[in-house]
XYZ file of C-alpha atoms in Angstrom:
475
model
C 80.895 82.991 238.695
C 77.529 82.991 237.302
C 76.047 81.022 240.261
C 77.978 83.380 242.733
C 76.417 86.694 241.175
C 72.877 85.068 241.106
C 73.311 84.172 244.886
C 74.570 87.740 245.777
C 72.039 89.329 243.788
C 69.180 87.144 245.374
C 70.653 87.942 248.871
C 70.676 91.647 248.082
C 67.085 91.715 246.787
C 65.461 89.859 249.607
C 67.387 91.329 252.726
C 65.983 94.472 254.167
C 69.263 95.550 255.011
C 72.219 94.148 253.153
C 75.612 94.866 254.528
C 77.628 95.879 251.692
C 81.017 95.879 253.461
C 80.938 92.082 254.065
C 80.806 91.529 250.251
C 83.261 94.096 249.268
C 86.116 92.650 251.412
C 85.857 89.259 249.544
C 85.591 90.627 246.003
C 88.963 90.622 243.850
C 89.731 93.211 241.178
C 89.025 90.387 238.325
C 85.514 90.108 239.582
C 85.079 93.993 239.342
C 86.492 93.876 235.819
C 84.381 91.196 234.576
C 81.147 93.064 235.556
C 82.253 96.549 235.001
C 84.224 96.545 231.757
C 83.295 99.921 230.763
C 85.120 102.958 229.615
C 87.110 104.627 232.284
C 85.701 108.056 233.472
C 87.979 111.144 233.127
C 88.900 113.081 236.378
C 86.510 115.818 235.454
C 83.628 113.202 234.781
C 84.279 111.648 238.446
C 84.177 115.118 239.829
C 80.974 115.994 237.948
C 79.110 112.896 239.309
C 80.354 113.455 242.886
C 79.218 116.873 243.027
C 75.872 116.544 241.313
C 74.056 116.591 244.845
C 76.155 118.667 246.894
C 74.661 121.587 248.704
C 76.175 124.306 250.850
C 74.480 126.619 253.444
C 75.911 129.489 255.292
C 74.002 131.042 258.345
C 74.128 134.868 258.995
C 74.001 136.371 262.631
C 74.882 135.147 265.758
C 74.599 131.270 265.961
C 76.604 128.200 267.126
C 76.515 126.973 263.564
C 78.250 128.922 260.892
C 77.573 126.670 257.816
C 77.031 123.193 256.548
C 77.880 121.020 253.612
C 75.724 118.124 252.391
C 75.828 115.549 249.529
C 74.303 112.362 248.416
C 75.777 109.550 245.918
C 73.085 106.786 245.061
C 73.625 103.156 244.848
C 69.815 102.333 244.695
C 67.414 103.504 241.863
C 65.737 105.378 243.182
C 67.910 106.443 246.138
C 66.710 105.178 249.534
C 68.565 107.810 251.738
C 67.243 111.193 252.271
C 68.409 114.173 254.266
C 66.728 117.334 255.546
C 67.756 120.402 257.288
C 65.954 123.233 258.895
C 66.070 126.374 261.101
C 63.304 126.544 263.827
C 61.485 129.898 263.214
C 59.547 129.675 266.886
C 62.783 128.830 268.667
C 66.472 129.290 268.149
C 67.170 125.735 267.095
C 68.825 124.244 263.976
C 67.998 120.656 262.948
C 70.028 118.268 260.758
C 68.570 114.716 259.681
C 69.648 111.829 257.741
C 67.378 109.008 257.113
C 68.490 105.709 255.532
C 65.403 103.537 254.108
C 64.972 100.127 253.391
C 62.374 97.998 251.636
C 61.960 101.002 249.367
C 62.281 104.649 249.896
C 58.656 105.415 251.071
C 59.155 105.600 254.863
C 62.244 107.408 254.568
C 60.757 110.198 252.486
C 57.754 110.577 254.662
C 59.923 110.831 258.129
C 62.470 113.054 256.338
C 59.367 115.457 255.551
C 57.706 115.190 258.830
C 60.203 114.363 261.848
C 61.627 117.755 262.030
C 58.322 119.376 262.336
C 57.279 116.980 265.073
C 60.509 117.563 266.783
C 60.120 121.396 266.434
C 56.712 121.820 267.932
C 57.848 119.596 270.822
C 60.424 122.061 271.768
C 58.177 125.071 271.504
C 56.773 127.023 274.491
C 52.986 126.445 275.114
C 51.863 130.082 274.437
C 53.801 130.238 271.063
C 52.764 126.691 270.215
C 49.116 127.821 271.004
C 49.477 130.751 268.319
C 50.888 128.434 265.859
C 48.053 125.919 266.324
C 45.596 128.468 265.472
C 47.176 129.739 262.617
C 47.572 126.212 261.148
C 43.614 125.448 261.752
C 42.603 128.930 260.473
C 44.808 128.332 257.216
C 47.081 131.348 257.832
C 50.038 128.801 258.047
C 52.441 130.590 260.592
C 55.762 129.086 259.471
C 57.398 126.653 261.678
C 60.606 125.888 259.849
C 62.982 127.285 257.254
C 63.925 124.220 255.173
C 66.881 124.311 252.968
C 67.344 122.246 249.693
C 63.953 120.555 249.991
C 62.754 119.187 246.599
C 60.261 116.747 247.666
C 56.264 117.265 247.754
C 53.389 115.041 248.849
C 50.380 114.488 246.858
C 47.147 116.518 248.376
C 45.424 113.599 249.608
C 48.406 112.759 251.946
C 49.004 116.196 252.824
C 45.530 116.415 254.429
C 45.975 113.171 256.250
C 49.498 114.532 257.544
C 47.854 117.764 258.514
C 45.274 116.195 260.749
C 47.874 114.044 262.531
C 50.117 116.964 263.209
C 47.323 119.078 264.650
C 46.321 116.158 266.905
C 49.853 115.830 267.895
C 50.228 119.557 268.794
C 46.733 119.391 270.603
C 48.267 116.493 272.782
C 51.331 118.527 273.585
C 49.311 121.744 274.657
C 47.003 119.390 276.863
C 49.963 117.512 278.561
C 52.616 120.460 278.474
C 54.841 120.734 281.613
C 56.780 123.778 282.065
C 59.895 121.952 283.333
C 60.049 119.500 280.350
C 63.351 117.568 279.364
C 64.709 118.147 275.859
C 65.512 114.263 275.759
C 61.888 113.358 276.590
C 60.426 115.850 274.143
C 62.525 114.647 271.096
C 61.817 110.950 272.074
C 58.080 111.735 272.047
C 58.155 113.238 268.666
C 59.933 109.986 267.186
C 57.414 107.675 268.824
C 54.401 109.734 267.837
C 55.301 110.036 264.322
C 55.767 106.382 264.273
C 52.292 105.841 265.724
C 50.877 108.361 263.395
C 52.269 106.356 260.364
C 50.733 103.192 261.731
C 47.218 104.785 262.409
C 47.141 106.459 259.033
C 47.702 103.096 257.304
C 45.489 101.185 259.524
C 42.560 103.785 258.982
C 43.084 104.581 255.335
C 40.131 104.727 252.793
C 40.222 103.823 249.197
C 43.378 104.700 247.104
C 45.055 105.970 250.265
C 44.987 102.358 251.634
C 47.922 101.055 249.391
C 49.805 104.567 249.656
C 49.944 104.599 253.308
C 50.454 100.801 253.722
C 53.491 100.994 251.580
C 55.031 103.550 253.915
C 54.301 101.469 256.939
C 55.714 98.280 255.277
C 58.925 99.892 254.404
C 61.142 101.180 257.052
C 63.879 103.943 257.816
C 66.591 104.367 260.413
C 67.337 107.909 261.318
C 69.992 110.210 262.981
C 68.933 113.713 264.146
C 70.934 116.602 265.605
C 69.273 119.486 267.360
C 71.362 122.635 268.109
C 70.524 125.473 270.158
C 73.368 127.654 271.260
C 75.856 125.379 272.831
C 73.209 122.769 273.452
C 73.667 119.616 271.201
C 71.351 116.592 271.361
C 71.596 113.781 269.001
C 68.786 111.163 268.589
C 69.237 107.918 266.508
C 67.494 104.757 265.678
C 69.482 102.118 263.603
C 72.699 102.585 262.059
C 73.211 106.176 260.710
C 76.038 107.665 262.872
C 76.897 110.884 264.216
C 80.635 111.967 265.319
C 81.636 115.328 266.656
C 85.168 116.650 265.385
C 87.080 117.849 268.304
C 90.383 119.737 267.955
C 93.101 118.310 270.217
C 95.874 120.217 272.094
C 98.679 118.762 269.774
C 97.154 119.975 266.526
C 95.393 116.579 265.992
C 91.792 115.470 265.964
C 89.474 113.525 268.297
C 86.372 111.895 267.299
C 83.396 111.843 269.974
C 80.701 109.583 269.053
C 77.332 111.173 269.266
C 75.250 108.032 268.225
C 74.707 104.322 269.128
C 74.362 101.775 266.472
C 71.372 99.494 266.888
C 72.525 96.030 265.337
C 73.830 92.866 266.436
C 77.240 94.419 267.016
C 75.679 96.165 270.084
C 75.413 93.339 272.609
C 73.339 95.676 275.036
C 70.814 96.129 272.062
C 70.585 92.363 271.570
C 70.352 91.688 275.373
C 67.497 94.297 275.474
C 65.654 92.455 272.793
C 65.987 89.018 274.474
C 64.754 90.422 277.680
C 61.546 91.799 275.831
C 60.653 88.091 274.705
C 60.236 84.631 276.138
C 63.593 82.648 276.712
C 62.352 79.951 274.146
C 62.599 82.690 271.242
C 66.405 83.329 271.855
C 67.339 81.197 268.978
C 64.739 82.941 266.476
C 64.330 86.639 267.680
C 67.964 87.241 266.557
C 69.162 84.770 263.644
C 71.748 85.414 261.011
C 72.843 88.633 262.672
C 69.137 89.999 262.039
C 65.895 90.451 263.578
C 63.969 87.278 263.180
C 66.557 86.407 260.428
C 65.441 89.415 258.333
C 66.193 92.870 259.365
C 69.708 94.282 260.357
C 68.847 97.382 262.154
C 67.308 96.627 265.503
C 65.419 99.748 265.907
C 63.571 101.637 263.170
C 60.803 103.823 262.134
C 58.008 102.218 259.979
C 58.752 98.353 259.426
C 55.177 97.476 260.827
C 55.460 93.757 259.892
C 57.501 93.461 262.915
C 55.535 95.671 265.096
C 51.761 94.937 264.325
C 49.992 91.983 265.773
C 49.422 88.727 263.473
C 45.837 89.509 263.503
C 46.349 92.878 262.009
C 48.759 91.601 259.516
C 46.369 89.096 258.578
C 43.670 91.323 258.198
C 45.131 94.471 256.750
C 48.554 93.455 254.738
C 48.133 89.856 253.583
C 45.379 90.744 251.210
C 47.891 93.197 249.406
C 51.277 91.703 250.248
C 50.804 87.905 250.603
C 51.307 85.702 253.499
C 55.034 85.898 253.095
C 54.759 89.398 254.718
C 54.465 87.865 258.088
C 58.071 87.040 259.469
C 58.793 83.294 260.523
C 58.460 82.611 264.456
C 56.390 85.582 264.715
C 54.838 84.986 268.255
C 55.264 88.051 270.519
C 55.134 91.215 268.660
C 56.298 94.012 268.624
C 59.905 93.087 267.932
C 60.960 96.532 266.922
C 60.675 100.123 268.518
C 61.099 103.541 266.948
C 62.545 104.843 270.424
C 65.645 106.907 269.779
C 68.535 106.820 272.025
C 69.832 110.419 272.683
C 73.008 111.900 273.679
C 73.564 115.448 274.878
C 76.956 117.293 274.488
C 77.715 121.066 275.668
C 79.521 122.376 272.875
C 83.004 124.053 273.511
C 85.316 126.170 271.466
C 87.421 122.984 270.371
C 84.175 121.309 269.058
C 84.719 122.286 265.366
C 82.066 120.294 263.544
C 79.730 117.562 263.315
C 79.486 114.724 260.598
C 76.146 113.055 260.240
C 75.820 110.203 257.665
C 74.127 107.011 256.623
C 75.914 103.736 256.800
C 76.952 103.909 253.053
C 79.801 106.046 254.419
C 80.722 104.005 257.610
C 81.025 100.870 255.627
C 84.039 102.458 254.127
C 85.779 104.761 256.327
C 85.803 104.925 260.325
C 84.623 107.915 262.400
C 88.256 108.779 263.230
C 89.150 108.604 259.669
C 86.192 110.969 258.651
C 87.059 113.434 261.490
C 90.566 113.643 260.252
C 89.587 114.100 256.645
C 87.278 116.969 257.591
C 89.976 118.552 259.715
C 92.354 118.266 257.047
C 89.918 119.940 254.689
C 89.321 122.762 256.844
C 92.938 123.609 256.734
C 93.083 123.220 253.012
C 89.908 124.698 251.960
C 91.159 128.136 252.584
C 93.640 127.834 249.798
C 90.772 127.394 247.149
C 89.799 131.120 247.221
C 91.775 134.341 247.225
C 93.354 135.483 250.183
C 91.247 138.277 252.073
C 91.916 139.970 255.332
C 89.061 139.309 257.794
C 89.434 142.988 259.127
C 90.965 146.340 258.565
C 94.126 147.703 260.364
C 95.219 144.102 261.051
C 98.850 143.692 262.734
C 101.738 142.626 260.766
C 102.138 139.586 263.227
C 98.505 138.484 262.372
C 98.824 138.705 258.652
C 102.072 136.833 258.959
C 100.346 134.100 260.964
C 97.361 133.921 258.272
C 100.100 133.604 255.496
C 101.845 130.737 257.502
C 98.539 128.845 258.099
C 97.692 129.205 254.231
C 101.089 128.029 253.232
C 100.470 125.155 255.438
C 97.037 124.555 253.994
C 98.346 124.406 250.457
C 100.063 121.084 251.380
C 96.494 119.810 252.101
C 94.595 121.536 249.209
C 91.495 119.327 248.423
C 89.829 118.662 245.177
C 86.401 119.619 246.646
C 85.349 123.035 248.318
C 82.258 120.991 249.776
C 83.441 118.699 252.758
C 80.797 115.979 252.312
C 81.990 115.598 248.773
C 85.483 115.399 250.166
C 84.527 112.617 252.504
C 82.687 110.629 249.725
C 85.652 111.009 247.392
C 87.990 109.732 249.964
C 85.635 106.926 251.194
C 85.501 105.526 247.423
C 89.097 106.022 246.275
C 91.245 106.958 249.350
C 94.410 105.006 249.725
C 97.521 105.629 252.259
C 99.170 107.530 249.278
C 96.161 109.687 248.280
C 93.226 109.485 246.118
C 93.200 106.616 243.485
C 91.182 107.754 240.387
C 91.053 104.519 238.769
C 89.447 102.904 241.835
C 86.626 105.658 242.081
C 86.175 105.422 238.301
C 85.560 101.428 238.614
C 83.198 101.936 241.458
C 81.342 104.649 239.594
C 80.825 102.777 236.479
C 79.693 99.563 238.065
C 76.437 98.580 236.269
C 73.120 99.409 238.049
C 72.182 95.742 238.451
C 75.544 94.952 240.614
C 76.514 98.239 242.158
C 74.218 97.653 245.102
C 76.506 94.617 246.085
C 79.661 96.826 246.233
C 78.366 99.895 247.906
C 75.316 101.303 249.502
C 73.859 104.796 249.154
C 75.854 107.359 250.772
C 74.424 110.732 252.470
C 76.840 113.040 254.306
C 76.101 116.288 256.018
C 78.919 118.200 257.947
C 77.645 121.101 260.151
C 80.625 123.559 261.106
C 80.364 125.125 264.585
C 81.328 128.934 265.208
C 83.969 128.702 267.984
C 84.047 132.501 268.732
C 80.249 132.383 269.428
C 80.808 129.291 271.734
C 83.781 130.959 273.215
C 81.674 134.073 274.269
C 78.615 132.279 275.106
C 77.502 133.458 278.580
């Protein structure tokens, strides 16, 4: 057993994206107990841990989004997942993003803070964007986004670098602005431009900023971002974060509409795309052991420039800091990796009730359809967590009776958590066909830090709720 754990720890440490579910399926209870022989957590202690990072935001006024719940549960220390949500102040859009880092959390932290701004300016009309640019240059700082639950800040030196890159991007947009632009193209350009800026910032850095920007460029992040404006939903993703739309069916059931595409070796079209971009004699090396060049599990990501820069650049700029092993084996025809997102569009309808965005730490444990079913049941049961209030005065007795019947039905599904993201995480960790297994969750949450990564990944979840009445009456 000592040999087994050492091999697993070595694999987890040296793989840029370690797939937890492959290990979890082969681990028995005896193995868990031998490495997690700790005192069992009480139900309240479990709840306190699960609720530690939860957040809820409700939106006022006429909008297609009523509210959202988010939460995170760390496996890595520090956590490599990040999340961001924002309301666009120069347009009517709302943005939700989840970012899963690998090779460290540096790239994910930077992308999380910057990408939504890049998308927001890409979707702003030229006259408003010109005004925003002038305020940015003059230091008046007209607000672009209203962010929520944002607790991270950059150091001043990096802030100045990022501001310069951002101003250059806005100037580029204004120079190349087209009245009839496509939202999909604008979002795609935002992803690619930010990735290019991360590259340029690392290659052109001076002094102490060299190692700072290089650490960001050498680590990587996969991403899923949803932009909602009225009934218009666009989802862009690179890598293996997934987005699913919960749709109410006619028979009081739930349907799961996938709004993202996984970019890994399970996606045969993605594998063929990579094969087509490199010579035929590299087919046996470009994808090896279900990884890009035998190392990276996601086949698209931001950052990860050790798979994008030429050998000459890597030798000149990176090898002096990271050593020769930073260059992957069989590195002949870079770039092998792209940050180009796949983008899906959907026009929201009244039956589209919520959107779930999550890192693969959740999807390793439950399916998208199961997640939709859990949130759907949570919607029904959540109303029982607060006192009954009539939504309006002078209601008909028949309408009140209908509300009481719905509440009675909801009591059968009364959840432990008011926050839907917490509800998903709890069920992912301890759900069984008979309900929540507290012992199972307690064991998972008490795994020692040196082995927990072998059993589960960081989990980050956002659940955004649609306003059905707004969508029903939208012109």
